[in-house]
XYZ file of C-alpha atoms in Angstrom:
252
model
C 0.000 0.000 0.000
C 1.159 3.530 -0.715
C 1.910 5.817 2.168
C -0.758 8.531 1.880
C 0.990 10.946 4.254
C 4.313 11.177 2.439
C 3.014 12.403 -0.885
C 5.340 10.134 -2.897
C 2.680 7.543 -3.632
C 5.232 4.852 -2.804
C 4.957 2.023 -0.278
C 6.885 2.555 2.942
C 9.409 -0.100 1.913
C 10.317 1.790 -1.262
C 10.531 5.058 0.630
C 12.998 3.320 2.920
C 15.000 2.220 -0.135
C 15.125 5.862 -1.226
C 16.362 6.892 2.227
C 13.184 8.804 3.033
C 12.511 6.826 6.191
C 15.229 6.573 8.782
C 15.507 4.403 11.874
C 14.924 6.356 15.093
C 18.206 7.457 16.637
C 17.220 6.206 20.087
C 16.521 2.647 21.063
C 18.199 -0.674 20.274
C 19.242 -1.395 16.716
C 16.787 -3.914 15.223
C 18.173 -7.315 14.286
C 15.855 -7.452 11.272
C 16.147 -4.758 8.627
C 14.801 -4.209 5.135
C 18.233 -4.708 3.499
C 18.611 -8.053 5.325
C 15.187 -9.174 4.084
C 16.000 -8.216 0.501
C 19.427 -9.866 0.699
C 17.907 -13.117 1.933
C 15.314 -13.072 -0.844
C 17.946 -12.381 -3.512
C 20.123 -15.220 -2.194
C 17.143 -17.569 -2.455
C 16.320 -16.453 -5.982
C 19.923 -16.768 -7.141
C 20.291 -20.234 -5.654
C 16.885 -21.803 -6.210
C 14.979 -19.540 -8.593
C 12.111 -17.146 -8.075
C 9.682 -19.978 -7.361
C 11.483 -20.497 -4.064
C 10.848 -16.935 -2.919
C 7.903 -16.475 -0.596
C 7.428 -14.419 2.533
C 7.364 -17.611 4.585
C 10.542 -19.013 3.065
C 12.422 -15.723 3.430
C 11.334 -15.526 7.061
C 12.559 -19.089 7.622
C 15.963 -18.244 6.123
C 16.219 -15.280 8.489
C 15.026 -17.253 11.506
C 12.039 -14.994 12.178
C 8.267 -15.277 11.957
C 6.561 -14.531 8.663
C 4.482 -11.800 10.274
C 7.614 -9.933 11.343
C 8.481 -9.385 7.671
C 5.251 -7.497 7.114
C 6.498 -4.716 9.355
C 8.994 -3.913 6.576
C 7.322 -5.192 3.392
C 3.545 -5.239 3.156
C 3.283 -7.505 0.099
C 5.334 -9.980 -1.900
C 5.081 -7.695 -4.926
C 6.948 -4.980 -3.010
C 9.653 -7.467 -2.148
C 9.972 -8.366 -5.830
C 10.554 -4.713 -6.742
C 13.219 -4.358 -4.073
C 14.869 -7.605 -5.156
C 15.037 -6.480 -8.774
C 16.484 -3.145 -7.688
C 19.171 -4.881 -5.672
C 19.871 -7.281 -8.517
C 20.441 -4.659 -11.208
C 22.545 -2.487 -8.899
C 23.754 0.928 -9.976
C 24.794 1.363 -13.611
C 28.553 1.385 -14.166
C 30.190 4.655 -15.069
C 30.634 5.007 -18.819
C 34.056 3.839 -19.943
C 33.758 5.904 -23.120
C 35.969 8.952 -22.975
C 34.813 12.520 -22.734
C 33.029 13.633 -25.851
C 31.744 10.146 -26.691
C 28.737 10.201 -28.984
C 25.221 9.089 -28.176
C 25.605 5.871 -30.150
C 28.648 4.723 -28.211
C 27.045 5.662 -24.904
C 23.786 3.849 -25.697
C 25.654 0.772 -26.905
C 27.604 0.600 -23.666
C 24.400 1.165 -21.681
C 22.633 -1.672 -23.487
C 25.512 -4.129 -23.079
C 25.806 -3.266 -19.382
C 22.111 -4.015 -18.855
C 22.430 -7.255 -20.764
C 25.404 -8.358 -18.657
C 23.460 -7.728 -15.453
C 20.431 -9.721 -16.625
C 22.540 -12.587 -17.944
C 24.352 -12.818 -14.612
C 21.117 -12.536 -12.604
C 18.574 -14.287 -14.800
C 16.169 -14.649 -11.874
C 15.330 -10.951 -12.364
C 13.715 -11.895 -15.675
C 11.192 -14.051 -13.789
C 9.862 -11.067 -11.849
C 6.669 -9.765 -13.490
C 6.735 -6.155 -14.656
C 3.876 -4.504 -12.797
C 4.580 -0.848 -13.481
C 7.035 1.836 -14.473
C 10.407 1.886 -12.645
C 10.250 3.703 -9.303
C 13.133 2.201 -7.307
C 16.516 3.944 -6.876
C 18.718 1.742 -9.047
C 16.113 1.301 -11.760
C 15.768 5.082 -11.985
C 19.557 5.408 -12.107
C 19.617 3.155 -15.190
C 16.813 5.199 -16.728
C 18.712 8.411 -16.048
C 21.864 7.022 -17.665
C 19.986 5.996 -20.793
C 18.221 9.330 -21.173
C 21.454 11.216 -20.512
C 23.121 9.398 -23.407
C 20.591 11.068 -25.711
C 20.996 14.554 -24.272
C 22.674 16.056 -27.359
C 20.651 14.281 -30.047
C 17.996 16.941 -30.505
C 15.275 14.364 -29.896
C 12.140 15.304 -28.006
C 11.869 13.969 -24.459
C 9.150 11.502 -25.438
C 11.342 10.220 -28.246
C 14.220 9.716 -25.835
C 11.962 7.730 -23.523
C 10.664 5.623 -26.395
C 14.245 4.948 -27.477
C 15.392 3.536 -24.152
C 12.177 1.510 -23.843
C 12.824 0.019 -27.286
C 16.438 -0.830 -26.524
C 15.533 -2.087 -23.052
C 12.966 -4.385 -24.654
C 15.603 -5.813 -26.978
C 17.939 -6.388 -24.033
C 15.293 -8.096 -21.928
C 13.971 -10.238 -24.780
C 17.440 -11.425 -25.775
C 18.427 -12.160 -22.175
C 15.150 -14.015 -21.547
C 15.575 -16.219 -24.620
C 19.160 -17.001 -23.620
C 18.088 -17.866 -20.073
C 15.183 -20.028 -21.283
C 17.390 -21.921 -23.712
C 20.111 -22.467 -21.138
C 17.560 -23.708 -18.604
C 16.171 -26.175 -21.140
C 19.666 -27.358 -22.056
C 20.594 -27.851 -18.414
C 17.451 -29.914 -17.834
C 18.180 -32.058 -20.898
C 21.678 -32.873 -19.740
C 22.956 -32.517 -23.307
C 25.891 -30.258 -24.205
C 24.859 -26.973 -25.929
C 26.718 -27.736 -29.166
C 25.054 -31.146 -29.286
C 21.611 -29.570 -28.829
C 22.241 -27.280 -31.799
C 23.483 -30.184 -33.905
C 20.356 -32.176 -33.083
C 18.155 -29.228 -33.986
C 19.769 -28.620 -37.377
C 19.642 -32.341 -38.134
C 15.918 -32.391 -37.313
C 15.323 -29.435 -39.622
C 17.170 -31.141 -42.472
C 15.074 -34.275 -42.039
C 11.753 -32.425 -41.847
C 12.269 -29.795 -44.556
C 13.468 -29.572 -48.125
C 13.904 -27.135 -51.018
C 10.439 -27.923 -52.376
C 8.498 -27.394 -49.154
C 10.731 -24.985 -47.212
C 13.123 -23.282 -49.642
C 13.931 -20.405 -47.281
C 14.723 -22.754 -44.379
C 16.857 -24.853 -46.735
C 18.897 -21.824 -47.726
C 19.334 -21.038 -44.049
C 20.621 -24.526 -43.323
C 23.030 -24.331 -46.233
C 24.486 -21.088 -44.863
C 26.759 -20.615 -41.864
C 23.993 -19.115 -39.716
C 23.866 -22.072 -37.329
C 27.600 -22.696 -37.243
C 28.326 -19.214 -35.904
C 29.376 -15.868 -37.290
C 32.609 -15.692 -35.311
C 31.076 -13.169 -32.902
C 29.380 -14.666 -29.804
C 27.005 -11.710 -29.457
C 26.232 -11.422 -33.164
C 22.432 -11.569 -32.850
C 22.307 -8.990 -30.081
C 24.774 -6.710 -31.824
C 22.847 -7.027 -35.092
C 19.523 -6.080 -33.481
C 21.002 -3.216 -31.497
C 22.827 -1.803 -34.511
C 19.668 -1.833 -36.607
C 17.816 0.128 -33.924
C 20.671 2.606 -33.670
C 20.897 2.921 -37.456
C 17.265 3.966 -37.581
C 17.733 6.329 -34.680
C 20.724 7.901 -36.418
C 18.493 8.870 -39.317
C 16.053 10.560 -36.967
C 18.851 12.394 -35.169
C 20.170 13.590 -38.538
C 16.709 14.864 -39.462
C 16.487 16.789 -36.191
C 19.905 18.332 -36.888
C 18.674 19.617 -40.253
């Protein structure tokens, strides 16, 4: 529930994450804190997946009653938001030198997001229930918008740009996580899975029924382009190519 007195419209737990609610200076320091709750939940998700995360299980890991958690987090959905915020962390400082262009900055921003999601794939299992409102999520949003500061784009266009690129990042990371999970469950090596798939396609298709698929199989598409991130790079570059045309139009 949102705290009606604060005016932020945020739940008390998120206000605490923003540093808007402080522990009273007097009195004993509590053994249970919001950061400890979030840390325990993240540890569960990283080790056993999001299905393992419940208020009861987190309480058990902390050695407290389930009801004691509700003093800090009023709903599981709030805990999910805080977990995702902890998982993505703060965006890294741009490594591009001073004067780097918007394209270089956005590329670095996109790859940094992708790296975080690939390393913490449990974040992808958290449903998106609204626009970002947590500290780290807003920091990522700020970094993406800032990369477009000198493009001449309207603010709505900047927002649409980072949503589009963020969607590419999330979709690519989700597919990679899903495929890896399926491969792990099968117990078959990744290269063997791909070989089985291409063999199945060759047996089930042919130039008369599936000429386009046949041409694909005859190419090197499934054997690799030499660049591990080729598909992601290809998609990102095509988005940025289109954006470059719009930026050029704004400059004229």
